[in-house]
Short mmCIF file of C-alpha atoms in Angstrom, two decimals:
data_model
loop_
_atom_site.label_atom_id
_atom_site.label_comp_id
_atom_site.label_asym_id
_atom_site.label_seq_id
_atom_site.Cartn_x
_atom_site.Cartn_y
_atom_site.Cartn_z
CA MET A 218 79.97 60.80 406.20
CA SER A 219 79.54 64.41 405.25
CA SER A 220 81.28 66.21 402.40
CA THR A 221 82.18 69.06 404.76
CA ILE A 222 85.88 69.85 405.15
CA TRP A 223 86.71 70.38 408.82
CA SER A 224 89.54 72.46 410.23
CA VAL A 225 92.16 70.98 412.56
CA ASP A 226 90.89 73.21 415.38
CA GLU A 227 87.23 72.21 414.92
CA HIS A 228 88.10 68.52 415.00
CA LEU A 229 90.23 68.92 418.14
CA GLU A 230 87.52 70.99 419.84
CA ASP A 231 84.97 68.23 419.16
CA ILE A 232 87.31 65.62 420.66
CA LEU A 233 88.11 67.65 423.77
CA ALA A 234 84.42 68.49 424.30
CA THR A 235 83.61 64.76 424.39
CA VAL A 236 86.55 63.41 426.40
CA LYS A 237 85.95 63.80 430.14
CA PRO A 238 88.58 63.26 432.87
CA LEU A 239 88.53 59.79 434.46
CA GLU A 240 86.92 59.38 437.89
CA PRO A 241 89.39 59.76 440.79
CA ILE A 242 90.50 56.69 442.75
CA GLU A 243 92.64 56.12 445.87
CA LEU A 244 95.95 54.46 444.93
CA GLN A 245 98.99 53.16 446.82
CA LEU A 246 102.03 55.37 446.23
CA PRO A 247 103.87 53.01 443.82
CA ASP A 248 100.75 52.81 441.64
CA ALA A 249 100.17 56.58 441.67
CA GLN A 250 103.31 57.46 439.70
CA GLY A 251 102.45 59.46 436.58
CA CYS A 252 98.92 60.18 437.85
CA VAL A 253 97.38 63.60 438.50
CA LEU A 254 96.57 64.51 442.10
CA VAL A 255 92.94 65.56 442.65
CA GLU A 256 93.28 66.95 446.19
CA ASP A 257 95.59 69.30 448.02
CA VAL A 258 97.89 67.33 450.33
CA THR A 259 98.85 69.02 453.60
CA VAL A 260 101.67 67.99 455.89
CA ARG A 261 100.56 66.16 459.03
CA ILE A 262 103.97 66.11 460.75
CA ALA A 263 106.91 68.50 460.58
CA LEU A 264 109.97 67.42 458.57
CA PRO A 265 112.40 66.69 460.02
CA PRO A 266 110.25 65.67 463.02
CA PHE A 267 113.07 66.46 465.51
CA ASP A 268 116.28 68.50 465.73
CA ASN A 269 118.96 66.28 464.20
CA SER A 270 122.63 66.25 463.30
CA SER A 271 123.74 67.15 459.79
CA MET A 272 127.21 65.62 460.43
CA ASP A 273 128.94 62.64 461.96
CA GLY A 274 130.63 64.00 465.06
CA TYR A 275 130.04 64.83 468.72
CA ALA A 276 127.05 66.51 470.36
CA VAL A 277 128.40 69.07 472.84
CA ARG A 278 127.59 72.10 474.99
CA THR A 279 129.07 75.20 473.35
CA SER A 280 130.59 76.52 476.61
CA ASP A 281 132.68 73.30 476.93
CA VAL A 282 134.48 73.90 473.61
CA ALA A 283 134.80 77.72 473.70
CA GLY A 284 138.39 78.69 472.91
CA ALA A 285 139.38 75.12 471.85
CA SER A 286 142.33 74.83 469.40
CA GLU A 287 144.68 72.13 468.13
CA GLU A 288 147.29 73.38 470.58
CA PHE A 289 144.84 73.55 473.49
CA PRO A 290 142.04 71.06 472.74
CA ALA A 291 138.98 70.73 474.94
CA ALA A 292 138.92 67.24 476.49
CA LEU A 293 135.39 65.86 476.96
CA THR A 294 134.10 62.61 478.44
CA VAL A 295 132.27 60.51 475.82
CA ILE A 296 129.08 59.16 477.40
CA GLY A 297 127.80 56.99 474.53
CA ASP A 298 126.45 56.82 470.98
CA VAL A 299 123.39 58.45 469.41
CA ALA A 300 122.55 56.65 466.16
CA ALA A 301 119.79 57.53 463.68
CA GLY A 302 116.67 55.65 464.72
CA SER A 303 117.89 54.66 468.16
CA GLY A 304 115.20 55.24 470.76
CA ARG A 305 117.44 55.69 473.80
CA THR A 306 118.26 59.19 474.95
CA LEU A 307 121.46 60.36 476.57
CA MET A 308 121.69 63.52 478.63
CA VAL A 309 124.77 65.57 477.77
CA GLY A 310 126.02 67.28 480.93
CA PRO A 311 128.89 69.75 481.50
CA GLY A 312 132.23 68.40 480.25
CA GLU A 313 130.48 65.60 478.31
CA ALA A 314 129.98 64.70 474.65
CA ALA A 315 127.94 62.06 472.81
CA ARG A 316 129.10 60.48 469.56
CA ILE A 317 126.36 61.30 467.03
CA MET A 318 125.62 60.08 463.52
CA THR A 319 124.12 62.09 460.65
CA GLY A 320 120.33 62.22 460.98
CA ALA A 321 120.33 61.21 464.65
CA PRO A 322 118.30 63.32 467.10
CA LEU A 323 120.22 65.96 469.04
CA PRO A 324 120.34 64.65 472.65
CA PRO A 325 119.02 66.78 475.54
CA GLY A 326 121.65 69.10 477.00
CA ALA A 327 123.63 69.35 473.75
CA GLU A 328 123.54 72.66 471.87
CA ALA A 329 125.64 71.93 468.78
CA VAL A 330 127.50 69.24 466.86
CA VAL A 331 131.27 69.25 466.37
CA PRO A 332 132.20 67.46 463.10
CA VAL A 333 134.47 64.46 463.68
CA GLU A 334 137.16 66.15 461.53
CA TRP A 335 137.48 68.88 464.22
CA THR A 336 138.36 66.25 466.83
CA ASP A 337 140.86 63.46 467.40
CA GLY A 338 138.02 60.93 467.07
CA GLY A 339 138.89 59.61 470.53
CA THR A 340 142.30 58.33 469.42
CA GLY A 341 144.40 60.75 471.44
CA GLY A 342 146.26 61.64 468.20
CA GLY A 343 145.82 64.31 465.49
CA PRO A 344 142.58 65.27 463.68
CA ALA A 345 140.39 62.31 462.69
CA ASP A 346 139.23 61.99 459.08
CA THR A 347 136.27 59.71 459.66
CA MET A 348 133.90 58.39 462.28
CA ARG A 349 134.72 54.84 463.28
CA ALA A 350 132.00 52.25 463.70
CA ALA A 351 130.93 51.88 467.33
CA SER A 352 132.55 48.44 467.54
CA GLY A 353 135.89 49.75 466.26
CA ALA A 354 135.87 53.09 468.08
CA PRO A 355 139.00 53.44 470.27
CA GLU A 356 136.97 54.74 473.19
CA GLY A 357 134.28 52.07 472.52
CA ALA A 358 131.74 54.92 472.61
CA SER A 359 133.04 55.98 476.01
CA GLY A 360 136.40 57.38 477.05
CA GLU A 361 137.61 60.82 476.00
CA VAL A 362 137.55 62.96 472.88
CA ARG A 363 139.69 66.03 472.20
CA VAL A 364 137.94 68.89 470.33
CA HIS A 365 140.19 71.24 468.32
CA ARG A 366 137.73 74.01 467.38
CA PRO A 367 134.87 75.88 469.03
CA VAL A 368 131.30 75.81 467.66
CA GLU A 369 128.40 78.21 467.87
CA ALA A 370 125.00 77.17 469.21
CA ARG A 371 122.95 75.14 466.68
CA ALA A 372 126.02 74.52 464.49
CA HIS A 373 125.47 71.44 462.24
CA VAL A 374 121.95 70.95 463.58
CA ARG A 375 118.97 70.64 461.23
CA ALA A 376 116.02 72.19 463.05
CA ARG A 377 112.72 70.40 463.46
CA GLY A 378 110.34 71.53 460.69
CA SER A 379 113.13 73.20 458.66
CA ASP A 380 111.99 71.27 455.55
CA VAL A 381 108.20 71.53 456.04
CA GLN A 382 105.97 72.45 458.97
CA ALA A 383 102.81 70.58 459.99
CA GLY A 384 99.86 72.17 458.19
CA ASP A 385 101.96 73.32 455.21
CA LEU A 386 100.68 72.57 451.69
CA ALA A 387 102.88 69.72 450.42
CA LEU A 388 101.39 69.25 446.93
CA GLU A 389 98.47 70.95 445.26
CA ALA A 390 95.68 69.37 443.24
CA GLY A 391 96.66 69.07 439.57
CA THR A 392 100.26 68.01 440.31
CA VAL A 393 101.58 65.09 438.23
CA LEU A 394 103.21 62.64 440.64
CA GLY A 395 106.82 62.00 439.60
CA PRO A 396 109.60 60.43 441.71
CA PRO A 397 110.26 63.53 443.92
CA GLN A 398 106.54 63.96 444.65
CA ILE A 399 106.14 60.26 445.53
CA GLY A 400 109.16 60.63 447.83
CA LEU A 401 107.63 63.65 449.56
CA LEU A 402 104.31 61.85 450.08
CA ALA A 403 106.15 58.92 451.68
CA ALA A 404 108.25 61.27 453.82
CA ILE A 405 105.15 62.91 455.30
CA GLY A 406 103.61 59.51 456.01
CA ARG A 407 101.04 59.21 453.22
CA ALA A 408 100.61 55.58 452.04
CA THR A 409 97.81 56.29 449.56
CA VAL A 410 96.71 59.30 447.56
CA LYS A 411 93.62 60.33 445.58
CA VAL A 412 94.39 60.68 441.88
CA ARG A 413 92.91 60.34 438.43
CA PRO A 414 94.22 57.00 437.14
CA ARG A 415 96.42 56.81 434.08
CA PRO A 416 94.14 56.20 431.06
CA ARG A 417 94.22 52.73 429.48
CA VAL A 418 94.67 53.16 425.74
CA VAL A 419 94.31 50.25 423.30
CA VAL A 420 96.13 50.71 419.98
CA LEU A 421 95.35 48.51 417.00
CA SER A 422 96.45 48.71 413.40
CA THR A 423 94.52 47.35 410.44
CA GLY A 424 95.71 45.93 407.16
CA SER A 425 96.08 42.46 405.66
CA GLU A 426 99.52 43.53 404.37
CA LEU A 427 100.93 44.05 407.85
CA VAL A 428 103.40 41.60 409.39
CA GLN A 429 104.74 41.68 412.96
CA PRO A 430 108.46 42.60 413.26
CA GLY A 431 110.69 39.54 413.60
CA LEU A 432 108.80 37.51 410.99
CA GLU A 433 109.70 37.12 407.31
CA LEU A 434 108.05 39.41 404.76
CA ALA A 435 106.31 37.88 401.75
CA THR A 436 105.69 39.79 398.50
CA GLY A 437 103.48 42.83 399.05
CA GLN A 438 103.82 42.79 402.83
CA ILE A 439 105.25 45.44 405.16
CA TYR A 440 106.07 45.49 408.85
CA ASP A 441 103.48 46.89 411.25
CA SER A 442 105.29 49.95 412.63
CA ASN A 443 102.26 52.11 413.45
CA SER A 444 100.99 50.07 416.38
CA PHE A 445 104.46 50.17 417.95
CA ALA A 446 104.96 53.91 417.37
CA LEU A 447 101.51 54.86 418.66
CA THR A 448 101.67 52.55 421.71
CA ALA A 449 105.00 54.16 422.61
CA ALA A 450 103.52 57.63 421.99
CA ALA A 451 100.53 56.83 424.22
CA ARG A 452 102.89 55.70 427.02
CA ASP A 453 104.93 58.85 426.53
CA ALA A 454 101.75 60.92 426.90
CA GLY A 455 101.10 59.29 430.30
CA ALA A 456 98.78 56.41 429.40
CA ILE A 457 98.95 52.70 430.17
CA ALA A 458 99.02 51.43 426.58
CA TYR A 459 98.09 48.04 425.17
CA ARG A 460 99.15 47.10 421.64
CA VAL A 461 96.96 44.75 419.62
CA GLY A 462 98.71 43.20 416.63
CA ALA A 463 97.48 44.05 413.15
CA VAL A 464 93.90 43.03 412.29
CA THR A 465 93.16 41.83 408.76
CA ASP A 466 90.97 43.83 406.41
CA ASP A 467 87.71 42.21 407.48
CA ALA A 468 84.99 44.36 409.03
CA GLU A 469 83.47 41.60 411.20
CA THR A 470 86.87 40.55 412.60
CA LEU A 471 87.76 44.15 413.34
CA ARG A 472 84.43 44.91 415.03
CA ALA A 473 84.75 41.78 417.19
CA THR A 474 88.35 42.68 418.10
CA ILE A 475 87.37 46.21 419.13
CA GLU A 476 84.41 44.92 421.18
CA ASP A 477 86.73 42.46 422.95
CA GLN A 478 89.13 45.29 423.82
CA LEU A 479 86.48 47.57 425.35
CA ILE A 480 86.79 45.77 428.70
CA ARG A 481 90.27 47.23 429.28
CA ALA A 482 90.04 50.52 427.39
CA ASP A 483 89.44 54.10 428.42
CA MET A 484 90.20 54.99 424.79
CA ILE A 485 90.74 53.06 421.57
CA VAL A 486 93.03 54.23 418.78
CA THR A 487 92.95 52.56 415.37
CA THR A 488 95.30 53.25 412.50
CA GLY A 489 94.57 52.53 408.86
CA GLY A 490 91.39 51.89 406.88
CA VAL A 491 89.78 55.33 407.16
CA SER A 492 90.15 56.95 403.74
CA VAL A 493 87.93 56.40 400.68
CA GLY A 494 89.24 53.16 399.17
CA ALA A 495 87.26 49.97 398.69
CA TYR A 496 89.05 48.31 401.63
CA ASP A 497 88.58 50.99 404.26
CA VAL A 498 87.69 48.45 406.83
CA VAL A 499 87.56 50.71 409.89
CA LYS A 500 84.93 52.85 408.27
CA GLU A 501 82.94 49.77 407.23
CA ALA A 502 83.21 48.14 410.66
CA LEU A 503 82.35 51.22 412.68
CA SER A 504 79.85 53.12 410.57
CA SER A 505 76.97 51.33 412.33
CA VAL A 506 78.10 51.13 415.95
CA GLY A 507 76.19 54.11 417.35
CA ASP A 508 74.22 53.69 420.57
CA GLU A 509 70.55 54.40 419.89
CA ASP A 510 70.15 55.98 423.33
CA GLU A 511 73.11 58.30 422.92
CA PRO A 512 72.63 61.25 420.55
CA GLY A 513 75.70 61.99 418.47
CA SER A 514 77.35 58.69 419.36
CA GLY A 515 78.98 56.40 416.86
CA ILE A 516 82.03 57.25 414.77
CA ASP A 517 82.07 60.27 412.49
CA PHE A 518 84.49 60.01 409.55
CA ARG A 519 85.74 63.35 408.31
CA LYS A 520 88.04 65.04 405.84
CA LEU A 521 90.26 67.62 407.51
CA ALA A 522 91.93 70.63 405.92
CA MET A 523 95.39 69.36 406.83
CA GLN A 524 98.39 67.61 405.32
CA PRO A 525 99.34 64.93 406.16
CA GLY A 526 96.35 63.27 407.86
CA LYS A 527 93.27 64.37 405.89
CA PRO A 528 91.05 61.36 406.75
CA GLN A 529 90.11 61.15 410.46
CA GLY A 530 87.47 59.38 412.48
CA PHE A 531 86.23 60.12 415.97
CA GLY A 532 83.35 59.10 418.23
CA SER A 533 82.35 56.86 421.10
CA ILE A 534 81.65 53.14 421.18
CA GLY A 535 80.21 50.51 423.51
CA PRO A 536 78.13 50.67 426.69
CA GLU A 537 80.59 53.01 428.46
CA HIS A 538 80.75 55.39 425.46
CA THR A 539 84.50 54.76 425.18
CA PRO A 540 86.16 57.38 422.95
CA LEU A 541 87.60 55.99 419.71
CA LEU A 542 89.96 57.87 417.42
CA ALA A 543 90.51 56.42 413.95
CA LEU A 544 93.76 57.65 412.40
CA PRO A 545 95.09 57.23 408.85
CA GLY A 546 97.37 54.27 408.12
CA ASN A 547 100.25 56.24 406.70
CA PRO A 548 103.07 56.07 409.30
CA VAL A 549 103.79 59.81 409.29
CA SER A 550 100.10 60.77 408.96
CA SER A 551 99.25 58.53 411.91
CA TYR A 552 102.02 59.98 414.07
CA VAL A 553 101.18 63.59 413.24
CA SER A 554 97.48 62.82 413.88
CA PHE A 555 98.41 61.26 417.22
CA GLU A 556 100.29 64.39 418.28
CA LEU A 557 97.47 66.72 417.22
CA PHE A 558 94.44 64.76 418.43
CA VAL A 559 95.18 61.67 420.53
CA ARG A 560 97.82 63.09 422.86
CA PRO A 561 95.61 66.02 423.96
CA ALA A 562 92.72 63.56 424.47
CA ILE A 563 94.89 61.33 426.70
CA ARG A 564 96.01 64.36 428.71
CA ALA A 565 92.34 65.43 429.06
CA LEU A 566 91.43 61.95 430.39
CA MET A 567 94.23 62.37 432.95
CA GLY A 568 92.63 65.60 434.13
CA LEU A 569 95.54 67.86 433.17
CA LYS A 570 94.75 71.53 432.68
CA ASP A 571 97.25 72.02 429.86
CA VAL A 572 96.87 69.24 427.30
CA HIS A 573 99.06 70.71 424.57
CA ARG A 574 102.71 70.35 423.61
CA PRO A 575 104.77 73.51 424.10
CA LYS A 576 104.95 75.78 421.06
CA THR A 577 107.49 78.35 419.98
CA ARG A 578 108.37 80.53 416.99
CA ALA A 579 111.48 79.85 414.94
CA ALA A 580 113.10 81.07 411.72
CA LEU A 581 112.72 78.62 408.84
CA SER A 582 116.14 77.37 407.76
CA VAL A 583 115.80 76.42 404.06
CA ASP A 584 117.66 77.17 400.82
CA LYS A 585 114.58 77.90 398.72
CA PRO A 586 110.92 78.76 399.46
CA LEU A 587 108.69 75.96 400.76
CA SER A 588 105.43 75.34 398.98
CA SER A 589 102.28 74.41 400.89
CA PRO A 590 98.82 73.41 399.60
CA ALA A 591 96.24 76.19 399.60
CA GLY A 592 93.51 75.86 402.21
CA LYS A 593 95.30 73.17 404.20
CA ARG A 594 97.32 73.43 407.38
CA GLN A 595 100.56 71.65 406.67
CA PHE A 596 102.66 69.92 409.31
CA LEU A 597 106.27 69.30 408.37
CA ARG A 598 108.73 67.36 410.46
CA GLY A 599 111.65 69.48 411.56
CA THR A 600 114.71 69.74 413.74
CA TYR A 601 114.51 72.75 416.05
CA ASP A 602 117.71 74.33 417.34
CA GLU A 603 117.05 76.34 420.48
CA GLU A 604 120.40 78.14 420.42
CA SER A 605 120.02 79.60 416.95
CA GLY A 606 116.23 79.85 417.14
CA THR A 607 115.89 78.09 413.78
CA VAL A 608 114.00 75.06 412.53
CA THR A 609 115.04 72.92 409.56
CA PRO A 610 112.59 70.65 407.71
CA VAL A 611 113.58 66.97 407.46
CA GLY A 612 112.39 64.44 404.94
CA GLY A 613 110.22 66.46 402.56
CA ALA A 614 106.44 66.54 402.57
CA GLY A 615 105.87 62.83 401.83
CA SER A 616 103.59 61.21 404.39
CA HIS A 617 105.38 57.85 404.18
CA LEU A 618 108.93 58.93 405.06
CA ILE A 619 109.25 57.34 408.47
CA ALA A 620 113.06 57.55 408.65
CA ALA A 621 112.84 61.36 408.73
CA LEU A 622 110.37 61.17 411.60
CA ALA A 623 113.00 59.52 413.80
CA ARG A 624 115.26 62.57 413.31
CA ALA A 625 112.57 65.19 413.96
CA ASN A 626 112.08 66.90 417.33
CA ALA A 627 109.42 69.35 416.15
CA LEU A 628 106.48 69.89 413.83
CA ILE A 629 106.56 72.99 411.64
CA THR A 630 103.08 74.46 411.15
CA VAL A 631 102.33 76.18 407.85
CA PRO A 632 98.94 77.97 408.03
CA GLU A 633 96.05 77.31 405.64
CA ASP A 634 96.42 80.63 403.79
CA ALA A 635 100.15 80.26 403.05
CA THR A 636 101.11 78.62 399.74
CA GLU A 637 104.79 79.56 399.91
CA VAL A 638 107.10 80.22 402.84
CA GLU A 639 110.32 82.14 402.22
CA PRO A 640 113.62 81.22 403.92
CA ALA A 641 114.11 82.84 407.37
CA THR A 642 110.34 83.38 407.81
CA GLU A 643 109.15 83.01 411.41
CA VAL A 644 106.97 79.91 411.71
CA ASP A 645 105.02 78.20 414.50
CA VAL A 646 106.80 75.13 415.86
CA VAL A 647 105.34 72.38 418.04
CA LEU A 648 108.08 70.90 420.26
CA LEU A 649 107.92 67.11 420.47
CA GLY A 650 109.44 66.64 423.93
#
C-alpha cells in the first residue's frame, strides 16, 4: 500500500489497461441477447424472398379492372385461395382473380392486388369490410367477385428484396444485440451468431454487521443493501451478475469465499473493508494473493483524490488472473465507485468501443454556493432536467445518504481545483441512464 494519492483518471486508466475483452463464442440467438457481435453479418437471402401481398384482397390483372367503379364493377371469376405459406401456385388468367392473404406470394399472371374493401367480397352486395375465412367465404374460394375500383400495376405488392437484398450488410461487428437485431438475424435465417459473451460478475459484500433483507435486525446491525444495488447495476451494465450474501469480517472466510467464486467469475466486485480501520478485512484477505509468475498481479489498495470513494482496490486474482475491484462499503461511495470504475470495466469485457456513460454540461441549480474539498474530484448526486438544461443536487455531500441516491439520475462532477461553485455555473454531468 503506497502513500501516493491517485487521481480518478489514473485509477480508471489502470483498470481499463488490464481488463481485456472476453474471447468470442458462437451462441444460439436466444442466448446472444445483450452480447456484442464480433463479425459483420451479411444477408444470405433477400427479404422478403418473393413478391407478396401487403393486403387481404384479390390478385388480379390490371387490364381486367381498368375503368371499374361501384356503378360498373368488373366481374371476375375467383379461381382459388393463396394463403401465406401455402406451396400451391395458381395461374391467374384473363378475367380471373385469386383470393390472397397478407404476406402470401403474388401468383403468376397477377400484376396487382385489389384490397377486399374495394370489392363485394364475393357476396354480390355492396363493398365488403373484411376478408372472410375460406370456409365461410360465400364463393367458397371460387365463384365471382365484383371489383369497384381500378388498380395500377404492382399496387399493394411488396417487392422481393424490398427490405434487404442478398449480400447486403445486415449488422456490423460491434453491434449490441437487442430484440430488433435478434429478430433480423432470425429473419435472414441465422440460428447462431459469433459474439463476446456477457461477462459474469460476482458481487459480494463484507461486514459482520450486515443482515439479509427480510430478517430481523439486532442491535448494531444494518441491512445489506450494497450487494443488491451493485448486482442490479452490473446487470444494468450488461453483465450476468451473481450476488453472494454478506461475508463476515474474517480474512480466511473471505479469501475462501472469493476462491470458491472464481469458477464462475469473469470479474469479482467486493464492497466494504478497504479503508484503514482495524477490521478492513478485504485488504487483509487479499494483500497476499498475488501470483508469483505474474508481475504486477495481486490487489493494489489505493487512496484516490475523490469524494466520496477515496479508498479503492484493484488487481487480478487466481489462475485466470480474474480482475477484482474492491469498493468502499459506504452505500453511496460504493455506487459512485461502481459507476466510475466497475461499469466501464464490464463494458470493456463485453468488447464495447465506448465504455462510458454519456456526459453533458448543465447549469447548477442551487440557492447558495456549493463547497468542495480542495484537491479532490467531488461527485454529487443530482437530478438533471433536460428541458431547462439544469441540474439540482440531491441529498447533500454525505456518503451514507442512500435515499437521495434513489432520486438521482445524474452525477455532478466538481473538479479538483474548485473549492466553491456558484449558482448557475456550468458543470459536467454524468447521465445515469
